[in-house]
Short mmCIF file of C-alpha atoms and ligand atoms in Angstrom, two decimals:
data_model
loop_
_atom_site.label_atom_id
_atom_site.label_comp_id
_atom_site.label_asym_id
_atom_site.label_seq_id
_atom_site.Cartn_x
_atom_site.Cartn_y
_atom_site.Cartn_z
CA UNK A 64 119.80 -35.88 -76.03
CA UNK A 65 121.18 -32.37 -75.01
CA UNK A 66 125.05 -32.83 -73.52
CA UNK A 67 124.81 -33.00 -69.92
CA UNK A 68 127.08 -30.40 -68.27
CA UNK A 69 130.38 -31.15 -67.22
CA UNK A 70 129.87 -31.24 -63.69
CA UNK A 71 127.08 -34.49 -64.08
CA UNK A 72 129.99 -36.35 -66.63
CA UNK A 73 132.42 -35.72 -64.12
CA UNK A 74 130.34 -37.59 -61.54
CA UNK A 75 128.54 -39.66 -63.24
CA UNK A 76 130.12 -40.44 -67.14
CA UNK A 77 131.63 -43.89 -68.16
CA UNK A 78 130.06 -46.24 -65.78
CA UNK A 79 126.13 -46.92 -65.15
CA UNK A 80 125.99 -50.19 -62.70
CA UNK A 81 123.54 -52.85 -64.01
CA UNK A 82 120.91 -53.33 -61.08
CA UNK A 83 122.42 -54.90 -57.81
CA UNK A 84 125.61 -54.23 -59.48
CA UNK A 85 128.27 -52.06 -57.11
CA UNK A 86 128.02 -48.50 -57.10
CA UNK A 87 131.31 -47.81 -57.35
CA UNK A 88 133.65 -48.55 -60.69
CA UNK A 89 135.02 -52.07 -59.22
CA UNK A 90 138.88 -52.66 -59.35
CA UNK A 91 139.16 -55.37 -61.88
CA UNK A 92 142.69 -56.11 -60.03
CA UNK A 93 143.16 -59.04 -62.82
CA UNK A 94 145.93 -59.21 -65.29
CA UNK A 95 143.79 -61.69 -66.85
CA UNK A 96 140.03 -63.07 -68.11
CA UNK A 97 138.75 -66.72 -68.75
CA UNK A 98 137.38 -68.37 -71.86
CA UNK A 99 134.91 -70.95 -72.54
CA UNK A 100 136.63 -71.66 -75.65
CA UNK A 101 139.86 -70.97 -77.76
CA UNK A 102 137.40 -69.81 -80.67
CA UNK A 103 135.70 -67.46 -78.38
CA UNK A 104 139.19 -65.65 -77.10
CA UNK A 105 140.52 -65.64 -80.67
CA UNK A 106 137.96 -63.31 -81.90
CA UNK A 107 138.98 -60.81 -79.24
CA UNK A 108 142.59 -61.62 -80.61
CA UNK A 109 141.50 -60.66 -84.20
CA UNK A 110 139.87 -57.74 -83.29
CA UNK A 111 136.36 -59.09 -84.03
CA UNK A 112 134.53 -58.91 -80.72
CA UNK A 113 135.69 -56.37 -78.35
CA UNK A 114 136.32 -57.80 -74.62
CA UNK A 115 139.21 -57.97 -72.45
CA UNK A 116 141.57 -61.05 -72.44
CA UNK A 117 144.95 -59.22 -70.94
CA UNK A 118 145.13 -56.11 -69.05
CA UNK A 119 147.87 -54.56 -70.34
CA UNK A 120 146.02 -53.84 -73.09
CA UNK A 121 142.72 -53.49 -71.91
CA UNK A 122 141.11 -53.78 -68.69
CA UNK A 123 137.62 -52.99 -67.46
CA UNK A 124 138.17 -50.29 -64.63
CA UNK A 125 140.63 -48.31 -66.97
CA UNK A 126 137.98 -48.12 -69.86
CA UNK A 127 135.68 -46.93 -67.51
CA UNK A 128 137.74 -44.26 -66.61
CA UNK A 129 138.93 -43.11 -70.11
CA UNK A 130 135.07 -43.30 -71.20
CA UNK A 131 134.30 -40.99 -68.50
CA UNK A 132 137.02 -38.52 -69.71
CA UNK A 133 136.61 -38.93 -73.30
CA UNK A 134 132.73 -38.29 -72.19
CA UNK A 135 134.35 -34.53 -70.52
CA UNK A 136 136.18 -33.55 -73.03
CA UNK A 137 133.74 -34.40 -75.71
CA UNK A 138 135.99 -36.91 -77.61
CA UNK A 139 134.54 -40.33 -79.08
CA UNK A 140 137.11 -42.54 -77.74
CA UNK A 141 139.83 -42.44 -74.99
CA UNK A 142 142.21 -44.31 -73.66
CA UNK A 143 144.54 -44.28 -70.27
CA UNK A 144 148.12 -44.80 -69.87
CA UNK A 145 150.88 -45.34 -67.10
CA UNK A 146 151.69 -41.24 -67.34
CA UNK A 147 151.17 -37.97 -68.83
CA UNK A 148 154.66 -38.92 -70.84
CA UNK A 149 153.30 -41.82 -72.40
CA UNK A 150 149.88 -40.33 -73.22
CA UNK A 151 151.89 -37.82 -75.49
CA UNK A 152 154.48 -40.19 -76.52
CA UNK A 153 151.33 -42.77 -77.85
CA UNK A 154 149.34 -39.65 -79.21
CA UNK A 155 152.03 -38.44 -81.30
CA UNK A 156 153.70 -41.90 -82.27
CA UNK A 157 150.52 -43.18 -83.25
CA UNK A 158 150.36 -41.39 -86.49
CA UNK A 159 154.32 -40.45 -86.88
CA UNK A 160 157.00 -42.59 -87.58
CA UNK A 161 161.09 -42.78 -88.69
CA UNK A 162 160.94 -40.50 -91.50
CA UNK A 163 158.04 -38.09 -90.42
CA UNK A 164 158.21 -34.37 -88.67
CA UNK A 165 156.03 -32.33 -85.84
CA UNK A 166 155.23 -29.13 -85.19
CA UNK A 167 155.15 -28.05 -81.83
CA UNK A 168 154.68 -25.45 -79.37
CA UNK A 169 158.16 -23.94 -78.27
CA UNK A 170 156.02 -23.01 -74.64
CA UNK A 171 155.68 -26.57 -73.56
CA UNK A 172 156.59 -29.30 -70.20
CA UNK A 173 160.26 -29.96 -70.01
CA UNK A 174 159.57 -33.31 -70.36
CA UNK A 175 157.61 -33.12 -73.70
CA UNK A 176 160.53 -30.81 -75.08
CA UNK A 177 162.75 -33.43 -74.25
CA UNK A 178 160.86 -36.21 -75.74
CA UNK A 179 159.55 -34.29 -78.91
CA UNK A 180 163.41 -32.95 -78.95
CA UNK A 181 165.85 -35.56 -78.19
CA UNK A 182 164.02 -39.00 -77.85
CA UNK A 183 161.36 -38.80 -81.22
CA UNK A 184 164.82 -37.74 -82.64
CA UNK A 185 166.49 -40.70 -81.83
CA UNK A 186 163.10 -42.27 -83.60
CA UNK A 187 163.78 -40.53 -86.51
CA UNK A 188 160.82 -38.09 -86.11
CA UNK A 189 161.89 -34.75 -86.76
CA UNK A 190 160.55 -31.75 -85.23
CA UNK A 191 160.17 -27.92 -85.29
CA UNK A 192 159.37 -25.73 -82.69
CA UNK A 193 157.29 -22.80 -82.93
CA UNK A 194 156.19 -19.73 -80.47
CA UNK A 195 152.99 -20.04 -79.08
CA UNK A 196 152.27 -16.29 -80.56
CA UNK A 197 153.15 -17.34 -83.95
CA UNK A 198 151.93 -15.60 -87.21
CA UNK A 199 150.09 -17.57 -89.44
CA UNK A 200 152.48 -17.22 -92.27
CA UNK A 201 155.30 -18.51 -89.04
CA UNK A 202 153.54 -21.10 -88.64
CA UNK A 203 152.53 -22.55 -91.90
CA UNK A 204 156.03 -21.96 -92.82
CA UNK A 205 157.04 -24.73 -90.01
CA UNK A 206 155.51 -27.38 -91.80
CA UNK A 207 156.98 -29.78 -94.55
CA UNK A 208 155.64 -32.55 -96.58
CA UNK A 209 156.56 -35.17 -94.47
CA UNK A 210 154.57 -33.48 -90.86
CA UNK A 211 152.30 -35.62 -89.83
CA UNK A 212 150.98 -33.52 -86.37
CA UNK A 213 151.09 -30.52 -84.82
CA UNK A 214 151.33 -30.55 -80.92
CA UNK A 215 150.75 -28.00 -77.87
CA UNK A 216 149.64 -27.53 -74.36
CA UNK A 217 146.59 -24.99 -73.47
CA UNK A 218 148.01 -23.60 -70.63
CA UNK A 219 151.93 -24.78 -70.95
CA UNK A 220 153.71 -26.07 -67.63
CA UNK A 221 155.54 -24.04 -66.20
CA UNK A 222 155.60 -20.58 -69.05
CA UNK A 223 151.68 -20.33 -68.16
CA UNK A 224 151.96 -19.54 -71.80
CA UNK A 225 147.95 -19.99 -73.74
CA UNK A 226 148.04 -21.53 -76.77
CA UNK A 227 146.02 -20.04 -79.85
CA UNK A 228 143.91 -23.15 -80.21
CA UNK A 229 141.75 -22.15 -83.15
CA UNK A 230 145.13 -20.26 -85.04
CA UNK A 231 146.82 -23.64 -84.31
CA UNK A 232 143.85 -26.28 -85.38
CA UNK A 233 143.32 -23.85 -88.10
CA UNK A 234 147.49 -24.33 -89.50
CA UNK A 235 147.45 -27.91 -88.58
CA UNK A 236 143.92 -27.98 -90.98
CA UNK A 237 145.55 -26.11 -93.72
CA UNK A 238 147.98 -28.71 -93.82
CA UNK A 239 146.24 -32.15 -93.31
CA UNK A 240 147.12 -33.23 -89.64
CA UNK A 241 145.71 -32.95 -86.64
CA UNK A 242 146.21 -30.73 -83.56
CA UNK A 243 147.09 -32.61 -80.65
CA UNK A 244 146.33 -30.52 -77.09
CA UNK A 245 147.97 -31.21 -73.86
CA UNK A 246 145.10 -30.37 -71.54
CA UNK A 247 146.26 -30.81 -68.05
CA UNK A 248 146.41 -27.47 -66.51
CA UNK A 249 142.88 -26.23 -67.53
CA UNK A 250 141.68 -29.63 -67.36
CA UNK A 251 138.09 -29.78 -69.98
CA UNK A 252 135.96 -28.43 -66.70
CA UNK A 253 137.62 -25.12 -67.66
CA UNK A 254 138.75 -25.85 -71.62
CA UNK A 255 137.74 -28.35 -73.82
CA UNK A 256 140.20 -27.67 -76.69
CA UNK A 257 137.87 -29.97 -79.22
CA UNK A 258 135.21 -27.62 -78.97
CA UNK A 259 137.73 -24.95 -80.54
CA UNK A 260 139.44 -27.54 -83.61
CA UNK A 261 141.71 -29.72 -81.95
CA UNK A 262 141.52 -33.20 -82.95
CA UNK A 263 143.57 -35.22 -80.37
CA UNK A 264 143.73 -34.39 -76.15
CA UNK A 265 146.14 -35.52 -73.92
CA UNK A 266 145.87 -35.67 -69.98
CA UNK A 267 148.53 -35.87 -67.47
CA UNK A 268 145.81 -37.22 -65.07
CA UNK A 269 148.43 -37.04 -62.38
CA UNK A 270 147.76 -33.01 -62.05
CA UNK A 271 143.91 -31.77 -60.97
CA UNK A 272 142.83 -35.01 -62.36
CA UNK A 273 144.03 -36.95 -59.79
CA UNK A 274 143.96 -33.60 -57.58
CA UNK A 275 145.44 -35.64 -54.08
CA UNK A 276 149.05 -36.28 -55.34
CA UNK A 277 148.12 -40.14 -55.42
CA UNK A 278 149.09 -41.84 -58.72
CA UNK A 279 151.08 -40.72 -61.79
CA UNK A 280 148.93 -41.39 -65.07
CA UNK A 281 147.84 -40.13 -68.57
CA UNK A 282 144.84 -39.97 -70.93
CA UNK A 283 144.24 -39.89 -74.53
CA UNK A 284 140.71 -38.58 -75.94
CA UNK A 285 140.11 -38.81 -80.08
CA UNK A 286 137.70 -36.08 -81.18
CA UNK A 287 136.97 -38.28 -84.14
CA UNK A 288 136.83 -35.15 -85.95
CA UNK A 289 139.76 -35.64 -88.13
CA UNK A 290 139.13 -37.50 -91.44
CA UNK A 291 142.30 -40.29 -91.80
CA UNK A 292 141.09 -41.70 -94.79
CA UNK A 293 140.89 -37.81 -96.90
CA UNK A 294 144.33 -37.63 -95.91
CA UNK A 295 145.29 -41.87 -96.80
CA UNK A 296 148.82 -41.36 -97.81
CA UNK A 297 149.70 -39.29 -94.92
CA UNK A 298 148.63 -42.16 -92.40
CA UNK A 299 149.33 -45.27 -94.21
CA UNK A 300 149.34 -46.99 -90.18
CA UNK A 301 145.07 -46.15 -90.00
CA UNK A 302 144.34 -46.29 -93.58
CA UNK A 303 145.97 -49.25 -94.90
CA UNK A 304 145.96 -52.53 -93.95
CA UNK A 305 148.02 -53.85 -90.66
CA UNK A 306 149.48 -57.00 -91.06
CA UNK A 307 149.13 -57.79 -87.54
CA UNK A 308 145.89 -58.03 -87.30
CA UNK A 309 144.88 -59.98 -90.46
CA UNK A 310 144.93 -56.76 -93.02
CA UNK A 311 142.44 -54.87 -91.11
CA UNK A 312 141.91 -50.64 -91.81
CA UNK A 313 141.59 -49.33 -88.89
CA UNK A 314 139.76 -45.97 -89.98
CA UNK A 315 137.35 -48.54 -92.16
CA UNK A 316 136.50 -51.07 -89.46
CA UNK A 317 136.17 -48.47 -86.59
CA UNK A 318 135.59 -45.55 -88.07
CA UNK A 319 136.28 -41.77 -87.87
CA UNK A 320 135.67 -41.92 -84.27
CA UNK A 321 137.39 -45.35 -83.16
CA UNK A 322 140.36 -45.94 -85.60
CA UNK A 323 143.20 -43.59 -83.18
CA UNK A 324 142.23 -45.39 -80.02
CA UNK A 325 141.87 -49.00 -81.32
CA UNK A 326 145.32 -48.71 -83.07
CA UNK A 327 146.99 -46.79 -80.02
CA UNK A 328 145.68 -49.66 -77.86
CA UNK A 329 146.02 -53.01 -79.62
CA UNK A 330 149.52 -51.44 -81.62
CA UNK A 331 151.41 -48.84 -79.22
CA UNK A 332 150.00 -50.51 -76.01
CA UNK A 333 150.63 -54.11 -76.90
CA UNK A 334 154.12 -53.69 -78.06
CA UNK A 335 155.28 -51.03 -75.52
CA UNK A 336 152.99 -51.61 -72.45
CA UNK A 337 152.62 -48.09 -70.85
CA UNK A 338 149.60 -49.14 -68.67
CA UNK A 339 147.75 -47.90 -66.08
CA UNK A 340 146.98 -49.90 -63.36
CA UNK A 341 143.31 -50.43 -62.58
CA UNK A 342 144.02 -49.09 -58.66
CA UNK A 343 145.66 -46.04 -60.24
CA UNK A 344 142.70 -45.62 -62.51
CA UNK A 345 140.17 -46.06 -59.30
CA UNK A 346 142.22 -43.24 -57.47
CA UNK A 347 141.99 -41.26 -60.57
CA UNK A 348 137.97 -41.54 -61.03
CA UNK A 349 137.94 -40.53 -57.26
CA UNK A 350 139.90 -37.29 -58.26
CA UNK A 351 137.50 -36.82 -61.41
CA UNK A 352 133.96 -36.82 -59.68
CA UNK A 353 135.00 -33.84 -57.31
CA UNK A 354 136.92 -31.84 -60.33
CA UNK A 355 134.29 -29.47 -61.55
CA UNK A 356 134.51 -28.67 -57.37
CA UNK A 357 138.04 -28.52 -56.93
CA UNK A 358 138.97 -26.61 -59.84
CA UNK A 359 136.85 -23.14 -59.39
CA UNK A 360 138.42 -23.20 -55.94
CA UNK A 361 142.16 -23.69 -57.04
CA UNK A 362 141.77 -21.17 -59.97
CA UNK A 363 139.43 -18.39 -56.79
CA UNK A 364 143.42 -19.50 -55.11
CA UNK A 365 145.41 -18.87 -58.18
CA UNK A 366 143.80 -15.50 -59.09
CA UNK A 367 144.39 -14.57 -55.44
CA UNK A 368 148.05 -14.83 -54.98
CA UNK A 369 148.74 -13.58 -58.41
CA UNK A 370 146.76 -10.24 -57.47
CA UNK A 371 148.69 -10.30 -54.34
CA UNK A 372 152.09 -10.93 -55.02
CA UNK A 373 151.39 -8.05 -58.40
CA UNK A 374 151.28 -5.54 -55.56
CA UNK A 375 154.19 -6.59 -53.67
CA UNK A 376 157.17 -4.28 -54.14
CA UNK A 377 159.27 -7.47 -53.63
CA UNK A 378 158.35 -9.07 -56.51
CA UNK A 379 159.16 -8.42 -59.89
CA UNK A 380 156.78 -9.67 -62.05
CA UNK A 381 154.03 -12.17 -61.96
CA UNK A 382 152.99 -14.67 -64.80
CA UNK A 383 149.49 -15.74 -64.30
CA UNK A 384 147.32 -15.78 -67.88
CA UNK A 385 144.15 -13.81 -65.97
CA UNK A 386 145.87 -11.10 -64.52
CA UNK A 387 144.61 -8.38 -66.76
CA UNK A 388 148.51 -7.17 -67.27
CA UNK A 389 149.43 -10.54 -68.73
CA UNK A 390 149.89 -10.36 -72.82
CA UNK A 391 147.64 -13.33 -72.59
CA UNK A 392 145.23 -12.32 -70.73
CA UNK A 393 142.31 -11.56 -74.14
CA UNK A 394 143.33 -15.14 -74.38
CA UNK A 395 142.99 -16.37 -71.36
CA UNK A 396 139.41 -14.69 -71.44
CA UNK A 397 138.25 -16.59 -74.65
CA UNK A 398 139.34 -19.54 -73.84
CA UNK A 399 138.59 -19.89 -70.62
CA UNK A 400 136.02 -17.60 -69.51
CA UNK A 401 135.55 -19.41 -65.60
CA UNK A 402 139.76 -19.12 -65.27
CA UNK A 403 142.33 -21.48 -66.09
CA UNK A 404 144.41 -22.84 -62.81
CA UNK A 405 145.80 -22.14 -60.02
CA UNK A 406 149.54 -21.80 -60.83
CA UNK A 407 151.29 -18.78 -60.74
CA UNK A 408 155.23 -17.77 -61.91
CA UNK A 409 156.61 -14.99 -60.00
CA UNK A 410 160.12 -13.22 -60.18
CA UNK A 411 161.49 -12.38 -56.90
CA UNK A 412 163.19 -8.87 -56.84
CA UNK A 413 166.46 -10.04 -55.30
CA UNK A 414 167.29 -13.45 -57.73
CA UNK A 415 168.36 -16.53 -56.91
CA UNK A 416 169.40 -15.30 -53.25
CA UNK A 417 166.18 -13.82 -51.95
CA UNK A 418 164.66 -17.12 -53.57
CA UNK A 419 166.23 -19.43 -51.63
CA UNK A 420 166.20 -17.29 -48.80
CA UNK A 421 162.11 -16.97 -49.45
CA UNK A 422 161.67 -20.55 -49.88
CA UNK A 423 163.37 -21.18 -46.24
CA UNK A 424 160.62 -19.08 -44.69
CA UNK A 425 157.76 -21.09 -46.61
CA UNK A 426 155.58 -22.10 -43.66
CA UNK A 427 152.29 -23.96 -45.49
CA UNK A 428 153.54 -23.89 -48.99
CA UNK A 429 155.90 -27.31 -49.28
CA UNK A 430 158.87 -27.49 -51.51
CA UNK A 431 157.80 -29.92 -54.22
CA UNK A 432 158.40 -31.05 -57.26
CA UNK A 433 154.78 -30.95 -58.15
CA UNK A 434 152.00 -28.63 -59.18
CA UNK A 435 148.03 -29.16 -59.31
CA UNK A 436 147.75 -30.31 -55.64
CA UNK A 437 145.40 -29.67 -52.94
CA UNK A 438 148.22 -28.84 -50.75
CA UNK A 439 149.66 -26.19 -52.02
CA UNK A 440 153.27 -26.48 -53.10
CA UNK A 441 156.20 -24.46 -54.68
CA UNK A 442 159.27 -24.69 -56.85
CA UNK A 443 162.27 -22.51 -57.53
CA UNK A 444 163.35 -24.24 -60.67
CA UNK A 445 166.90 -22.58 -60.22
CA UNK A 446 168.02 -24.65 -57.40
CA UNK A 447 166.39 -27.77 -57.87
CA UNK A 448 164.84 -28.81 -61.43
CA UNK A 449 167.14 -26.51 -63.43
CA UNK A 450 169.96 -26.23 -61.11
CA UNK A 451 172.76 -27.37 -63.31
CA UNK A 452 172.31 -23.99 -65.62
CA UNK A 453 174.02 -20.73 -65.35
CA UNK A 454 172.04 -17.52 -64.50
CA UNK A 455 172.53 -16.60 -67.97
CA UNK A 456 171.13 -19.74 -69.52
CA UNK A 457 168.03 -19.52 -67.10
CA UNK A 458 167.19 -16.31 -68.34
CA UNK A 459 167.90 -17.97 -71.87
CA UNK A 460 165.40 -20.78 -71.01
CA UNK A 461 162.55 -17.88 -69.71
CA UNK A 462 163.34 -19.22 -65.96
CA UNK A 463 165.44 -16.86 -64.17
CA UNK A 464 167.20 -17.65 -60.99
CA UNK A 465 164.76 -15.54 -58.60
CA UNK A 466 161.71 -17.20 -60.52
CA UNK A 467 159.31 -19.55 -57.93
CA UNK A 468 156.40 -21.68 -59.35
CA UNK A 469 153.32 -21.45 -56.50
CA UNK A 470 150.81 -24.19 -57.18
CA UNK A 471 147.91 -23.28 -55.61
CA UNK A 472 145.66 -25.40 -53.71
CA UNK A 473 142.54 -25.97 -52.23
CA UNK A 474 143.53 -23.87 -49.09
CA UNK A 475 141.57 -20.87 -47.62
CA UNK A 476 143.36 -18.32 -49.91
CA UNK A 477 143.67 -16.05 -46.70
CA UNK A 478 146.32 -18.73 -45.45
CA UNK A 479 148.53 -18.92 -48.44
CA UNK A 480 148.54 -14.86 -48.83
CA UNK A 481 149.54 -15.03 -44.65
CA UNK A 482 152.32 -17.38 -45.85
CA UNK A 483 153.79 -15.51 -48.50
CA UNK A 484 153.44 -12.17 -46.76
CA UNK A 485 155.14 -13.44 -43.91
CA UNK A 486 158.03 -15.21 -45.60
CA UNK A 487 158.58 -11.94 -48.16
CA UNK A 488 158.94 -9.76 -45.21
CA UNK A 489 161.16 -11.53 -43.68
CA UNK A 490 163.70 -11.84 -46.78
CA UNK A 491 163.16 -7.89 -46.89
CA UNK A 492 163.86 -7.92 -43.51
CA UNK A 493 167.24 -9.88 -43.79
CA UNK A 494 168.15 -7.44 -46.19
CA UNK A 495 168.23 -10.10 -49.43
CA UNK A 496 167.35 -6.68 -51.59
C1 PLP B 215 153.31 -33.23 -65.71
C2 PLP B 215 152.99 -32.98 -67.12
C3 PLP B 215 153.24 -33.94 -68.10
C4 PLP B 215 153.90 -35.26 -67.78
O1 PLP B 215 153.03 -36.02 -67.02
P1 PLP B 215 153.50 -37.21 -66.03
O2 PLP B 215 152.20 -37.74 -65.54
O3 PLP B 215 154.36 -36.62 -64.98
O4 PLP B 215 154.25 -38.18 -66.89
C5 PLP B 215 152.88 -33.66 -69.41
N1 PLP B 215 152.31 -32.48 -69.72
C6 PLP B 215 152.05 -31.53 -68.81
C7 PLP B 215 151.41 -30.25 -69.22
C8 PLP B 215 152.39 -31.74 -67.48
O5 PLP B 215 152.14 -30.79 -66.56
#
């Protein structure tokens, strides 16, 4: 059977109701399930039957979910989790552990930096960063004997920043691990990095996913592309046998395309419990089967502003990855030929004054700490998020004290140009220059 297109699995992937059965993916709003028999449950337990017996570690609305976006993004297997966090903390612990070393993306979330940075760290997983316009001969030169992944986001949050997907599956290839891709901003209606060599995606599902601002969560999809078992002595955790579950191999029993989801759900999810709940999951599949809608409209939004605001003498400089003046624009275009998101970066001419002062005269845009909304929402990260830094150490970090995230939404674009125009005249007015 031909793929279907992406608008058809984002409606209809991951569930099929058995006739008279309900329409909708139910809310299996059970932490449990009920046996006939001890025998029966304890295959479950040994990993011999698959079926659900506790919900944190599997339950039947979540699956459906994850099906449906492993079924988007073109992956074999996929699992949910409480956030976008844990989806890249169980993605990249799954395979690493004390002892081992990433590579990653320099242009990444704050929170991933952090966790790749300081936490894994504290794990004894040791990292390197690397820019996101890396040579090859940069980036092969980041890896050791002991890396185990390599790790970046398509579009990063908030450097709009694209990554190099092939360069980077290509490095990560060269050296026997996989590419993990944070996915969110593009979400796989406008990228699916597998098609282009990664071998792992992760979802915060809590961005376009989810689209309403209505529940935090995260997704894993396996590409079941990458071979564990060529590279045995580099994943001892899917290759060899796991004493807790009777000496099974998990790239044996389950294959190419089911060992990374089966171990990150009956290991990582068992012993550290980063569920989703199945409401949050229903909310989520809600947000899913308008996405292929939502998304043209937010990126129409996006492109938009960031043509506006390049034209205002106000602003400084714009960072949005299909503005033909971006450096990442040829990028941008391969990647993501239908557009990539709707947030933009701009740098306010006047710095941290004429930002606050600009964010003040906001009238539809809300001050959030949030992007990937319908409503449309901005940040200055220099007096909230990053407020504790200097002006020097913002411009360090690539977030200088006049910079304002815009997440655009699903808005008539006319409104949110009104908005801006309005509240940029009136800081030139006040004489913020
Ligand atoms: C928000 C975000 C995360 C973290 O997701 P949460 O759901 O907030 O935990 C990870 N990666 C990217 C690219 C994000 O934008």
């Amino acid at each position: 059977m031909t793929k279907q297109g992406i608008g058809t699995r984002c409606v209809q992937a991951g569930y099929t109701p058995e006739n008279g059965g309900p329409r909708q993916i139910p809310i299996i709003q059970s932490t449990t399930f009920k046996y006939d028999t001890s025998e029966d449950m304890g295959r479950l337990f040994d990993l011999e039957e698959s079926g659900y017996f506790y919900s944190r570690l599997q339950n039947p609305t979540c699956d459906h979910v994850a099906a449906k976006i492993a079924a988007m993004e073109g992956g074999t297997a996929g699992m949910l989790t409480s956030s976008g966090q844990a989806a890249n903390l169980f993605a990249i612990f799954n395979i690493c552990e004390a002892g081992d070393h990433i590579v990653a993306s320099s242009s990444i979330y704050g929170g991933t930096y952090n966790l790749i940075k300081v936490t894994m760290a504290k794990m004894g997983i040791e990292s390197t960063f690397v820019s996101p316009d890396a040579s090859e001969e940069e980036l092969d030169a980041a890896f050791r004997p002991n890396t185990k992944a390599m790790f970046g986001e398509s579009i990063a949050n908030p450097a709009l920043t694209v990554l190099d997907i092939e360069a980077f599956a290509a490095a990560a290839h060269r050296h026997g691990v996989p590419l993990i891709v944070d996915n969110t901003f593009p979400t796989p209606v406008n990228l699916r990095p597998i098609e282009w060599g990664a071998d792992i995606v992760t979802h915060s599902t809590t961005k376009y996913m989810d689209g309403h601002g209505a529940a935090v969560g995260g997704a894993i999809v396996d590409s079941g592309n990458f071979d564990w078992m060529a590279h045995r002595e580099k994943f001892p955790g899917l290759t060899s046998p796991d004493a807790s579950y009777h000496g099974i191999i998990y790239a044996q029993k389950f294959g190419q395309g089911g060992a990374f989801i089966t171990k990150a759900t009956s290991q990582l999810m068992r012993d550290l419990g980063c569920v989703q709940s199945p409401q949050s999951a229903f909310y989520l599949n809600l947000g899913l089967e308008s996405l292929h809608v939502r998304m043209p409209r937010h990126v129409e939004n996006g492109l938009a502003v960031a043509q506006f605001l390049e034209e205002h003498p106000l602003v400084a400089k714009v960072n949005y990855p299909h503005l033909p003046s971006s450096p990442y624009y040829q990028r941008a275009k391969k990647y993501m030929p239908d557009g990539g998101c709707g947030v933009v970066s701009f740098e306010l001419s006047g710095g941290r004054k004429m930002a606050e002062a600009f964010m003040k005269k906001l009238k539809l845009a809300a001050i959030e700490t949030h992007v990937a909304d319908a409503r449309t929402c901005c940040l200055n990260p220099a007096t909230s998020t990053h407020r504790q830094m200097s002006d020097e150490e913002l411009i360090q970090a690539g977030v200088p004290a006049g910079l304002v995230r815009m997440s655009c939404g699903l808005e008539d674009k006319e409104d949110l140009i009104a908005d801006l125009e309005q509240a940029l005249a009136q800081c030139g007015l006040q004489g913020t220059l």
